[in-house]
Amino acid sequence: MKTIFSGVQPSGIPTLGNYIGALQYFPEMQTDDSHCFYCVVNQHAITVPQDKAELKRNTRSLAALYIALGIDPNKSTVFVQSEVPAHAQLAWVLQCISTIGELERMTQYKDKSAGAESVSSALLTYPPLMAADILLYGTDIVPVGDDQKQHLELTRTLAERFNKRFNEIFTIPEVQIAKEGARIMSLQHPEKKMSKSDVNPKAYVSMLDTDAQIRKKIKSAVTDSEGVVVFNKEEKPGVSNLMTILRTCTKQSIAEIEAAYANKGYGDFKNDVAEAVVATIGPIRDRHDELVASTELDRILDEGAERANKVARKMLRKVEKAIGFTR
Ligand code: ATP
Ligand code: MG
């Protein structure tokens, strides 16, 4: 039996990047031989300022999206991070065995703190909390986008360090990163990754955008002046990004896409990308809209928190025993 854990921050509405890099794999990881934990990581979201009402709305919305994607709450445990106190408790212990040097080397910390006048200390201590999320469940596999690879490596380091110093408690998790589309780029600045917390909504397609909004955003995506649909990440980052999007939405290969648009311009190409994205996202968004208003969602989350608490509390007890938090 394999344990899978993954999470998304309710720091905005999930994007096409989150979907292609991580979310699309969540349903297929539910097998007879796995137990999946899918978490709405709201404690991670507050490492940067959040509006209270929006955070609340985004938390429910993300949970609804999980279910809309095809996550079966009877098979998988879907829950909200702050409703399982062991996450913050273990995070503190893991912070105590992390060094400032190794946390300062994290590129997410560098990116998110760059240019900010004052930076929350939690932006620095984000990775030990993420390690706690994963280690509490004895996780074997963590499906995430490529930008989280460094945090996963640190999680493994912290788990090994703890096991060596105190007791062999933690499973060392493996990261699972998609071969294609593990890093979808911004539609407006294709040299940086697409992020749901981007201040410019034109930079991303959100999973809840209307069909009209999706078409508009794809059509105004930054490309180049060459007018040829060829894959070259360095020289043609905008076009290559759209090709990766088309590829994951239609399952065509890059070679097939290049051949199909050999004699066509960006207009036709973008049209097809937009329609492919509409076809991919539309049904998920519509299911989300039905679920988000339901009381069923709250029942799912209550049950999920109960199940997660049971597993997490057990692991926390082991940790407390190992470090001497007992009388
Ligand atoms: P934020 O800007 O608030 O950090 P985000 O868009 O980076 O939001 P996260 O909640 O941090 O989203 O990450 C959720 C999952 O989506 C992670 O597995 C992450 O690796 C993946 N992911 C994030 N951005 C991308 C992207 N541009 N392409 C592919 N996967 C991504
Ligand atoms: Mg992120």
mmCIF file of C-alpha atoms and ligand atoms in Angstrom:
data_model
loop_
_atom_site.group_PDB
_atom_site.id
_atom_site.type_symbol
_atom_site.label_atom_id
_atom_site.label_comp_id
_atom_site.label_asym_id
_atom_site.label_seq_id
_atom_site.Cartn_x
_atom_site.Cartn_y
_atom_site.Cartn_z
ATOM 1 C CA MET A 1 0.000 0.000 0.000
ATOM 2 C CA LYS A 2 1.475 3.343 -1.060
ATOM 3 C CA THR A 3 0.661 6.621 0.648
ATOM 4 C CA ILE A 4 0.339 9.690 -1.558
ATOM 5 C CA PHE A 5 0.239 13.252 -0.223
ATOM 6 C CA SER A 6 -0.125 16.526 -2.090
ATOM 7 C CA GLY A 7 -1.471 19.984 -1.429
ATOM 8 C CA VAL A 8 -2.316 23.271 -3.086
ATOM 9 C CA GLN A 9 -2.453 26.668 -1.383
ATOM 10 C CA PRO A 10 -5.780 28.538 -1.343
ATOM 11 C CA SER A 11 -3.750 31.648 -2.189
ATOM 12 C CA GLY A 12 -5.919 32.309 -5.228
ATOM 13 C CA ILE A 13 -7.887 30.234 -7.694
ATOM 14 C CA PRO A 14 -5.842 27.320 -9.085
ATOM 15 C CA THR A 15 -4.431 27.899 -12.544
ATOM 16 C CA LEU A 16 -3.970 25.831 -15.650
ATOM 17 C CA GLY A 17 -0.340 25.530 -14.469
ATOM 18 C CA ASN A 18 -1.416 23.921 -11.190
ATOM 19 C CA TYR A 19 -3.656 21.592 -13.183
ATOM 20 C CA ILE A 20 -1.078 20.528 -15.736
ATOM 21 C CA GLY A 21 1.802 20.304 -13.252
ATOM 22 C CA ALA A 22 0.008 18.605 -10.368
ATOM 23 C CA LEU A 23 -3.797 18.475 -10.086
ATOM 24 C CA GLN A 24 -4.398 16.407 -13.233
ATOM 25 C CA TYR A 25 -2.499 13.504 -11.628
ATOM 26 C CA PHE A 26 -4.418 13.505 -8.334
ATOM 27 C CA PRO A 27 -7.412 11.378 -9.448
ATOM 28 C CA GLU A 28 -5.320 8.767 -11.265
ATOM 29 C CA MET A 29 -3.194 8.162 -8.177
ATOM 30 C CA GLN A 30 -6.224 6.682 -6.432
ATOM 31 C CA THR A 31 -5.785 2.933 -6.918
ATOM 32 C CA ASP A 32 -6.625 -0.161 -4.904
ATOM 33 C CA ASP A 33 -3.029 -0.110 -3.771
ATOM 34 C CA SER A 34 -2.818 3.504 -2.544
ATOM 35 C CA HIS A 35 -4.187 5.868 0.052
ATOM 36 C CA CYS A 36 -4.163 9.479 -1.072
ATOM 37 C CA PHE A 37 -4.249 12.569 1.156
ATOM 38 C CA TYR A 38 -5.177 15.763 -0.684
ATOM 39 C CA CYS A 39 -4.847 18.841 1.461
ATOM 40 C CA VAL A 40 -5.909 22.478 1.128
ATOM 41 C CA VAL A 41 -2.792 24.040 2.642
ATOM 42 C CA ASN A 42 -4.216 27.245 4.094
ATOM 43 C CA GLN A 43 -1.394 27.635 6.625
ATOM 44 C CA HIS A 44 1.041 27.910 3.730
ATOM 45 C CA ALA A 45 -1.186 30.503 2.084
ATOM 46 C CA ILE A 46 -0.849 32.957 5.005
ATOM 47 C CA THR A 47 2.933 33.171 4.582
ATOM 48 C CA VAL A 48 1.952 36.121 2.380
ATOM 49 C CA PRO A 49 -0.933 38.454 3.327
ATOM 50 C CA GLN A 50 -4.429 37.128 2.516
ATOM 51 C CA ASP A 51 -7.819 38.773 2.677
ATOM 52 C CA LYS A 52 -9.951 36.909 5.237
ATOM 53 C CA ALA A 53 -13.110 36.587 3.121
ATOM 54 C CA GLU A 54 -11.155 35.591 0.034
ATOM 55 C CA LEU A 55 -9.139 32.988 1.920
ATOM 56 C CA LYS A 56 -12.336 31.468 3.218
ATOM 57 C CA ARG A 57 -13.870 31.401 -0.264
ATOM 58 C CA ASN A 58 -10.727 30.028 -1.912
ATOM 59 C CA THR A 59 -10.446 27.270 0.697
ATOM 60 C CA ARG A 60 -13.919 25.870 -0.043
ATOM 61 C CA SER A 61 -13.463 26.441 -3.725
ATOM 62 C CA LEU A 62 -10.207 24.487 -3.850
ATOM 63 C CA ALA A 63 -11.781 21.602 -1.942
ATOM 64 C CA ALA A 64 -14.693 21.622 -4.427
ATOM 65 C CA LEU A 65 -12.204 21.613 -7.281
ATOM 66 C CA TYR A 66 -10.472 18.536 -5.864
ATOM 67 C CA ILE A 67 -13.776 16.673 -5.931
ATOM 68 C CA ALA A 68 -14.700 18.098 -9.348
ATOM 69 C CA LEU A 69 -11.415 16.762 -10.758
ATOM 70 C CA GLY A 70 -12.460 13.248 -9.855
ATOM 71 C CA ILE A 71 -10.997 12.798 -6.380
ATOM 72 C CA ASP A 72 -13.298 10.361 -4.630
ATOM 73 C CA PRO A 73 -13.722 11.354 -0.966
ATOM 74 C CA ASN A 74 -14.568 7.757 -0.118
ATOM 75 C CA LYS A 75 -11.208 6.590 -1.420
ATOM 76 C CA SER A 76 -9.027 9.611 -0.627
ATOM 77 C CA THR A 77 -8.789 11.888 2.386
ATOM 78 C CA VAL A 78 -9.583 15.485 1.435
ATOM 79 C CA PHE A 79 -9.016 17.998 4.227
ATOM 80 C CA VAL A 80 -7.967 21.489 5.286
ATOM 81 C CA GLN A 81 -4.502 21.818 6.830
ATOM 82 C CA SER A 82 -5.425 24.124 9.729
ATOM 83 C CA GLU A 83 -8.045 21.604 10.893
ATOM 84 C CA VAL A 84 -5.266 19.140 11.692
ATOM 85 C CA PRO A 85 -3.121 20.812 14.383
ATOM 86 C CA ALA A 86 -0.355 18.199 14.124
ATOM 87 C CA HIS A 87 0.900 19.944 10.964
ATOM 88 C CA ALA A 88 1.915 23.086 12.827
ATOM 89 C CA GLN A 89 3.146 21.066 15.798
ATOM 90 C CA LEU A 90 5.466 18.876 13.734
ATOM 91 C CA ALA A 91 6.543 21.885 11.672
ATOM 92 C CA TRP A 92 7.945 23.452 14.852
ATOM 93 C CA VAL A 93 10.004 20.365 15.618
ATOM 94 C CA LEU A 94 11.323 20.252 12.052
ATOM 95 C CA GLN A 95 12.167 23.958 12.172
ATOM 96 C CA CYS A 96 14.326 23.181 15.173
ATOM 97 C CA ILE A 97 16.442 20.790 13.107
ATOM 98 C CA SER A 98 16.569 23.057 10.002
ATOM 99 C CA THR A 99 19.306 25.632 9.575
ATOM 100 C CA ILE A 100 18.763 29.200 8.427
ATOM 101 C CA GLY A 101 21.367 28.611 5.709
ATOM 102 C CA GLU A 102 19.485 25.754 4.109
ATOM 103 C CA LEU A 103 16.175 27.620 4.266
ATOM 104 C CA GLU A 104 17.711 30.750 2.739
ATOM 105 C CA ARG A 105 18.912 28.706 -0.223
ATOM 106 C CA MET A 106 15.335 27.865 -1.276
ATOM 107 C CA THR A 107 14.502 29.586 -4.558
ATOM 108 C CA GLN A 108 10.818 30.016 -3.648
ATOM 109 C CA TYR A 109 11.915 32.026 -0.596
ATOM 110 C CA LYS A 110 14.269 34.108 -2.724
ATOM 111 C CA ASP A 111 11.609 34.693 -5.419
ATOM 112 C CA LYS A 112 8.759 35.539 -3.060
ATOM 113 C CA SER A 113 10.827 37.774 -0.783
ATOM 114 C CA ALA A 114 12.634 39.617 -3.594
ATOM 115 C CA GLY A 115 11.914 43.338 -3.545
ATOM 116 C CA ALA A 116 9.557 43.113 -0.546
ATOM 117 C CA GLU A 117 9.979 45.772 2.102
ATOM 118 C CA SER A 118 9.228 43.429 4.943
ATOM 119 C CA VAL A 119 9.149 39.664 4.673
ATOM 120 C CA SER A 120 7.254 37.308 6.969
ATOM 121 C CA SER A 121 9.558 34.903 8.794
ATOM 122 C CA ALA A 122 7.111 32.155 7.787
ATOM 123 C CA LEU A 123 8.109 32.607 4.162
ATOM 124 C CA LEU A 124 11.511 31.328 5.280
ATOM 125 C CA THR A 125 10.110 28.516 7.424
ATOM 126 C CA TYR A 126 7.623 27.366 4.767
ATOM 127 C CA PRO A 127 9.653 24.221 3.860
ATOM 128 C CA PRO A 128 9.649 22.653 7.375
ATOM 129 C CA LEU A 129 5.841 23.046 7.400
ATOM 130 C CA MET A 130 5.669 21.385 3.996
ATOM 131 C CA ALA A 131 7.945 18.617 5.294
ATOM 132 C CA ALA A 132 5.579 18.161 8.247
ATOM 133 C CA ASP A 133 2.563 17.887 5.894
ATOM 134 C CA ILE A 134 4.262 15.067 4.029
ATOM 135 C CA LEU A 135 5.999 13.204 6.865
ATOM 136 C CA LEU A 136 2.961 13.030 9.158
ATOM 137 C CA TYR A 137 1.264 10.522 6.861
ATOM 138 C CA GLY A 138 4.227 8.228 6.197
ATOM 139 C CA THR A 139 4.052 9.429 2.597
ATOM 140 C CA ASP A 140 5.772 7.402 -0.123
ATOM 141 C CA ILE A 141 5.024 9.606 -3.152
ATOM 142 C CA VAL A 142 4.427 13.362 -3.553
ATOM 143 C CA PRO A 143 3.071 14.461 -6.946
ATOM 144 C CA VAL A 144 4.041 18.138 -7.426
ATOM 145 C CA GLY A 145 5.189 20.565 -10.106
ATOM 146 C CA ASP A 146 8.845 21.029 -10.852
ATOM 147 C CA ASP A 147 9.069 24.238 -8.755
ATOM 148 C CA GLN A 148 8.574 22.169 -5.576
ATOM 149 C CA LYS A 149 11.455 19.778 -6.280
ATOM 150 C CA GLN A 150 13.870 21.690 -4.067
ATOM 151 C CA HIS A 151 11.420 21.672 -1.136
ATOM 152 C CA LEU A 152 11.001 17.920 -1.559
ATOM 153 C CA GLU A 153 14.753 17.420 -1.420
ATOM 154 C CA LEU A 154 14.838 19.378 1.820
ATOM 155 C CA THR A 155 11.954 17.274 3.171
ATOM 156 C CA ARG A 156 14.018 14.152 2.521
ATOM 157 C CA THR A 157 17.066 15.726 4.188
ATOM 158 C CA LEU A 158 15.058 16.701 7.282
ATOM 159 C CA ALA A 159 13.458 13.258 7.513
ATOM 160 C CA GLU A 160 16.856 11.554 7.275
ATOM 161 C CA ARG A 161 18.328 13.949 9.815
ATOM 162 C CA PHE A 162 15.499 13.316 12.271
ATOM 163 C CA ASN A 163 15.675 9.536 11.805
ATOM 164 C CA LYS A 164 19.421 9.537 12.434
ATOM 165 C CA ARG A 165 19.351 11.901 15.387
ATOM 166 C CA PHE A 166 16.285 10.562 17.249
ATOM 167 C CA ASN A 167 14.614 7.437 15.939
ATOM 168 C CA GLU A 168 13.763 5.829 12.572
ATOM 169 C CA ILE A 169 10.222 7.147 12.380
ATOM 170 C CA PHE A 170 9.804 8.847 9.040
ATOM 171 C CA THR A 171 9.383 7.296 5.608
ATOM 172 C CA ILE A 172 11.643 9.053 3.106
ATOM 173 C CA PRO A 173 9.249 10.323 0.407
ATOM 174 C CA GLU A 174 9.835 10.236 -3.338
ATOM 175 C CA VAL A 175 8.903 13.188 -5.497
ATOM 176 C CA GLN A 176 6.844 12.557 -8.636
ATOM 177 C CA ILE A 177 7.184 15.229 -11.285
ATOM 178 C CA ALA A 178 5.423 15.172 -14.644
ATOM 179 C CA LYS A 179 7.666 14.683 -17.682
ATOM 180 C CA GLU A 180 5.713 17.270 -19.660
ATOM 181 C CA GLY A 181 4.280 20.535 -18.419
ATOM 182 C CA ALA A 182 5.773 20.361 -14.933
ATOM 183 C CA ARG A 183 6.421 24.095 -15.254
ATOM 184 C CA ILE A 184 3.802 26.037 -17.204
ATOM 185 C CA MET A 185 4.931 29.602 -17.779
ATOM 186 C CA SER A 186 3.147 32.940 -17.373
ATOM 187 C CA LEU A 187 1.110 33.973 -20.428
ATOM 188 C CA GLN A 188 2.427 37.509 -20.136
ATOM 189 C CA HIS A 189 6.027 36.882 -19.008
ATOM 190 C CA PRO A 190 6.875 33.441 -20.373
ATOM 191 C CA GLU A 191 10.266 33.492 -18.654
ATOM 192 C CA LYS A 192 8.594 33.145 -15.248
ATOM 193 C CA LYS A 193 6.272 30.419 -14.028
ATOM 194 C CA MET A 194 2.497 30.763 -14.091
ATOM 195 C CA SER A 195 1.293 31.457 -10.517
ATOM 196 C CA LYS A 196 -2.180 31.850 -9.082
ATOM 197 C CA SER A 197 -0.917 34.681 -6.879
ATOM 198 C CA ASP A 198 0.277 36.734 -9.887
ATOM 199 C CA VAL A 199 -1.082 40.281 -9.594
ATOM 200 C CA ASN A 200 -1.921 40.298 -13.302
ATOM 201 C CA PRO A 201 -4.845 37.928 -14.034
ATOM 202 C CA LYS A 202 -3.923 37.990 -17.744
ATOM 203 C CA ALA A 203 -0.784 36.030 -16.824
ATOM 204 C CA TYR A 204 -2.738 32.880 -16.014
ATOM 205 C CA VAL A 205 -5.831 30.925 -16.956
ATOM 206 C CA SER A 206 -7.691 30.070 -13.784
ATOM 207 C CA MET A 207 -9.604 26.824 -13.391
ATOM 208 C CA LEU A 208 -12.758 28.881 -12.843
ATOM 209 C CA ASP A 209 -12.427 31.300 -15.765
ATOM 210 C CA THR A 210 -15.394 31.414 -18.131
ATOM 211 C CA ASP A 211 -14.941 30.094 -21.670
ATOM 212 C CA ALA A 212 -14.842 33.686 -22.927
ATOM 213 C CA GLN A 213 -12.147 34.658 -20.402
ATOM 214 C CA ILE A 214 -10.048 31.621 -21.356
ATOM 215 C CA ARG A 215 -10.247 32.493 -25.068
ATOM 216 C CA LYS A 216 -9.325 36.109 -24.407
ATOM 217 C CA LYS A 217 -6.351 35.266 -22.206
ATOM 218 C CA ILE A 218 -4.905 32.683 -24.616
ATOM 219 C CA LYS A 219 -5.343 35.054 -27.556
ATOM 220 C CA SER A 220 -3.476 37.828 -25.759
ATOM 221 C CA ALA A 221 -0.652 35.517 -24.615
ATOM 222 C CA VAL A 222 2.797 36.919 -25.413
ATOM 223 C CA THR A 223 4.532 35.113 -28.292
ATOM 224 C CA ASP A 224 7.135 36.549 -30.712
ATOM 225 C CA SER A 225 7.245 38.140 -34.149
ATOM 226 C CA GLU A 226 8.470 35.079 -36.096
ATOM 227 C CA GLY A 227 5.045 33.601 -36.801
ATOM 228 C CA VAL A 228 6.282 29.977 -36.832
ATOM 229 C CA VAL A 229 4.985 27.299 -34.468
ATOM 230 C CA VAL A 230 8.234 25.603 -33.442
ATOM 231 C CA PHE A 231 9.234 24.341 -29.994
ATOM 232 C CA ASN A 232 12.262 26.162 -28.568
ATOM 233 C CA LYS A 233 12.006 27.010 -24.879
ATOM 234 C CA GLU A 234 14.982 29.400 -24.842
ATOM 235 C CA GLU A 235 14.289 31.386 -27.982
ATOM 236 C CA LYS A 236 10.513 31.011 -28.235
ATOM 237 C CA PRO A 237 9.318 30.661 -24.621
ATOM 238 C CA GLY A 238 5.795 31.995 -25.261
ATOM 239 C CA VAL A 239 5.030 29.755 -28.261
ATOM 240 C CA SER A 240 6.684 26.749 -26.596
ATOM 241 C CA ASN A 241 4.562 27.251 -23.487
ATOM 242 C CA LEU A 242 1.362 27.315 -25.562
ATOM 243 C CA MET A 243 2.548 24.178 -27.369
ATOM 244 C CA THR A 244 3.042 22.410 -24.020
ATOM 245 C CA ILE A 245 -0.455 23.485 -22.999
ATOM 246 C CA LEU A 246 -1.931 22.220 -26.286
ATOM 247 C CA ARG A 247 0.021 19.018 -25.980
ATOM 248 C CA THR A 248 -1.308 18.209 -22.498
ATOM 249 C CA CYS A 249 -4.884 19.167 -23.377
ATOM 250 C CA THR A 250 -5.038 17.156 -26.627
ATOM 251 C CA LYS A 251 -2.385 14.449 -26.013
ATOM 252 C CA GLN A 252 -0.691 15.306 -29.341
ATOM 253 C CA SER A 253 3.080 15.162 -29.538
ATOM 254 C CA ILE A 254 5.195 18.267 -30.124
ATOM 255 C CA ALA A 255 6.169 16.911 -33.563
ATOM 256 C CA GLU A 256 2.498 16.469 -34.475
ATOM 257 C CA ILE A 257 1.750 20.028 -33.387
ATOM 258 C CA GLU A 258 4.682 21.422 -35.368
ATOM 259 C CA ALA A 259 3.499 19.520 -38.456
ATOM 260 C CA ALA A 260 -0.119 20.592 -38.036
ATOM 261 C CA TYR A 261 0.788 24.310 -37.927
ATOM 262 C CA ALA A 262 3.659 24.288 -40.437
ATOM 263 C CA ASN A 263 1.750 26.488 -42.863
ATOM 264 C CA LYS A 264 -0.397 28.390 -40.398
ATOM 265 C CA GLY A 265 0.156 31.505 -38.334
ATOM 266 C CA TYR A 266 -0.270 32.211 -34.630
ATOM 267 C CA GLY A 267 -3.951 33.123 -35.081
ATOM 268 C CA ASP A 268 -5.078 29.591 -35.964
ATOM 269 C CA PHE A 269 -2.700 28.089 -33.439
ATOM 270 C CA LYS A 270 -3.936 30.234 -30.542
ATOM 271 C CA ASN A 271 -7.545 29.531 -31.506
ATOM 272 C CA ASP A 272 -6.936 25.812 -31.217
ATOM 273 C CA VAL A 273 -5.046 26.186 -27.934
ATOM 274 C CA ALA A 274 -7.941 28.207 -26.524
ATOM 275 C CA GLU A 275 -10.530 25.625 -27.604
ATOM 276 C CA ALA A 276 -8.442 22.784 -26.189
ATOM 277 C CA VAL A 277 -8.172 24.582 -22.824
ATOM 278 C CA VAL A 278 -11.911 25.347 -22.804
ATOM 279 C CA ALA A 279 -12.654 21.664 -23.443
ATOM 280 C CA THR A 280 -10.312 20.591 -20.640
ATOM 281 C CA ILE A 281 -11.280 23.083 -17.957
ATOM 282 C CA GLY A 282 -14.951 23.718 -18.765
ATOM 283 C CA PRO A 283 -16.451 20.480 -17.389
ATOM 284 C CA ILE A 284 -14.327 20.644 -14.209
ATOM 285 C CA ARG A 285 -15.382 24.248 -13.587
ATOM 286 C CA ASP A 286 -19.058 23.365 -14.079
ATOM 287 C CA ARG A 287 -18.862 20.481 -11.576
ATOM 288 C CA HIS A 288 -17.045 22.775 -9.156
ATOM 289 C CA ASP A 289 -19.857 25.317 -9.378
ATOM 290 C CA GLU A 290 -22.430 22.713 -8.378
ATOM 291 C CA LEU A 291 -20.363 21.423 -5.487
ATOM 292 C CA VAL A 292 -19.155 24.641 -3.954
ATOM 293 C CA ALA A 293 -22.606 25.664 -2.781
ATOM 294 C CA SER A 294 -23.457 22.264 -1.319
ATOM 295 C CA THR A 295 -23.464 21.152 2.299
ATOM 296 C CA GLU A 296 -22.023 17.888 1.037
ATOM 297 C CA LEU A 297 -18.683 19.638 0.670
ATOM 298 C CA ASP A 298 -18.603 20.485 4.378
ATOM 299 C CA ARG A 299 -19.477 16.939 5.277
ATOM 300 C CA ILE A 300 -16.582 15.692 3.107
ATOM 301 C CA LEU A 301 -14.156 18.112 4.747
ATOM 302 C CA ASP A 302 -15.349 17.275 8.274
ATOM 303 C CA GLU A 303 -14.848 13.601 7.617
ATOM 304 C CA GLY A 304 -11.508 14.234 5.941
ATOM 305 C CA ALA A 305 -10.230 16.218 8.935
ATOM 306 C CA GLU A 306 -11.313 13.468 11.280
ATOM 307 C CA ARG A 307 -9.501 10.785 9.295
ATOM 308 C CA ALA A 308 -6.376 12.918 8.810
ATOM 309 C CA ASN A 309 -6.271 13.831 12.505
ATOM 310 C CA LYS A 310 -6.266 10.165 13.477
ATOM 311 C CA VAL A 311 -3.240 9.351 11.315
ATOM 312 C CA ALA A 312 -1.389 12.586 12.050
ATOM 313 C CA ARG A 313 -1.846 12.425 15.826
ATOM 314 C CA LYS A 314 -0.359 8.946 15.888
ATOM 315 C CA MET A 315 2.767 10.092 14.067
ATOM 316 C CA LEU A 316 3.072 13.168 16.264
ATOM 317 C CA ARG A 317 2.994 10.972 19.390
ATOM 318 C CA LYS A 318 5.904 8.943 17.983
ATOM 319 C CA VAL A 319 7.838 12.146 17.321
ATOM 320 C CA GLU A 320 7.166 13.467 20.819
ATOM 321 C CA LYS A 321 8.355 10.223 22.328
ATOM 322 C CA ALA A 322 11.484 10.241 20.193
ATOM 323 C CA ILE A 323 12.535 13.777 21.191
ATOM 324 C CA GLY A 324 11.627 13.582 24.896
ATOM 325 C CA PHE A 325 8.317 15.457 24.986
ATOM 326 C CA THR A 326 7.013 12.944 27.510
ATOM 327 C CA ARG A 327 6.908 12.740 31.296
HETATM 328 P P1 ATP B 1 1.434 30.720 -5.353
HETATM 329 O O1 ATP B 1 1.762 31.758 -6.377
HETATM 330 O O2 ATP B 1 0.508 31.187 -4.276
HETATM 331 O O3 ATP B 1 2.670 30.036 -4.796
HETATM 332 P P2 ATP B 1 1.126 28.539 -7.196
HETATM 333 O O4 ATP B 1 0.424 28.746 -8.484
HETATM 334 O O5 ATP B 1 2.615 28.448 -7.225
HETATM 335 O O6 ATP B 1 0.621 29.618 -6.157
HETATM 336 P P3 ATP B 1 0.981 26.375 -5.259
HETATM 337 O O7 ATP B 1 -0.207 26.203 -4.388
HETATM 338 O O8 ATP B 1 2.211 26.985 -4.673
HETATM 339 O O9 ATP B 1 0.526 27.190 -6.557
HETATM 340 O O10 ATP B 1 1.374 24.954 -5.872
HETATM 341 C C1 ATP B 1 0.417 23.923 -6.075
HETATM 342 C C2 ATP B 1 0.987 22.856 -7.001
HETATM 343 O O11 ATP B 1 1.045 23.361 -8.340
HETATM 344 C C3 ATP B 1 2.413 22.421 -6.659
HETATM 345 O O12 ATP B 1 2.502 21.025 -6.884
HETATM 346 C C4 ATP B 1 3.260 23.176 -7.641
HETATM 347 O O13 ATP B 1 4.482 22.539 -7.906
HETATM 348 C C5 ATP B 1 2.360 23.191 -8.866
HETATM 349 N N1 ATP B 1 2.624 24.340 -9.737
HETATM 350 C C6 ATP B 1 2.601 25.646 -9.364
HETATM 351 N N2 ATP B 1 2.846 26.435 -10.419
HETATM 352 C C7 ATP B 1 3.034 25.618 -11.488
HETATM 353 C C8 ATP B 1 3.322 25.844 -12.864
HETATM 354 N N3 ATP B 1 3.465 27.081 -13.327
HETATM 355 N N4 ATP B 1 3.424 24.778 -13.683
HETATM 356 C C9 ATP B 1 3.283 23.519 -13.213
HETATM 357 N N5 ATP B 1 3.007 23.226 -11.918
HETATM 358 C C10 ATP B 1 2.886 24.262 -11.061
HETATM 359 MG MG MG B 2 3.693 28.239 -5.398
#
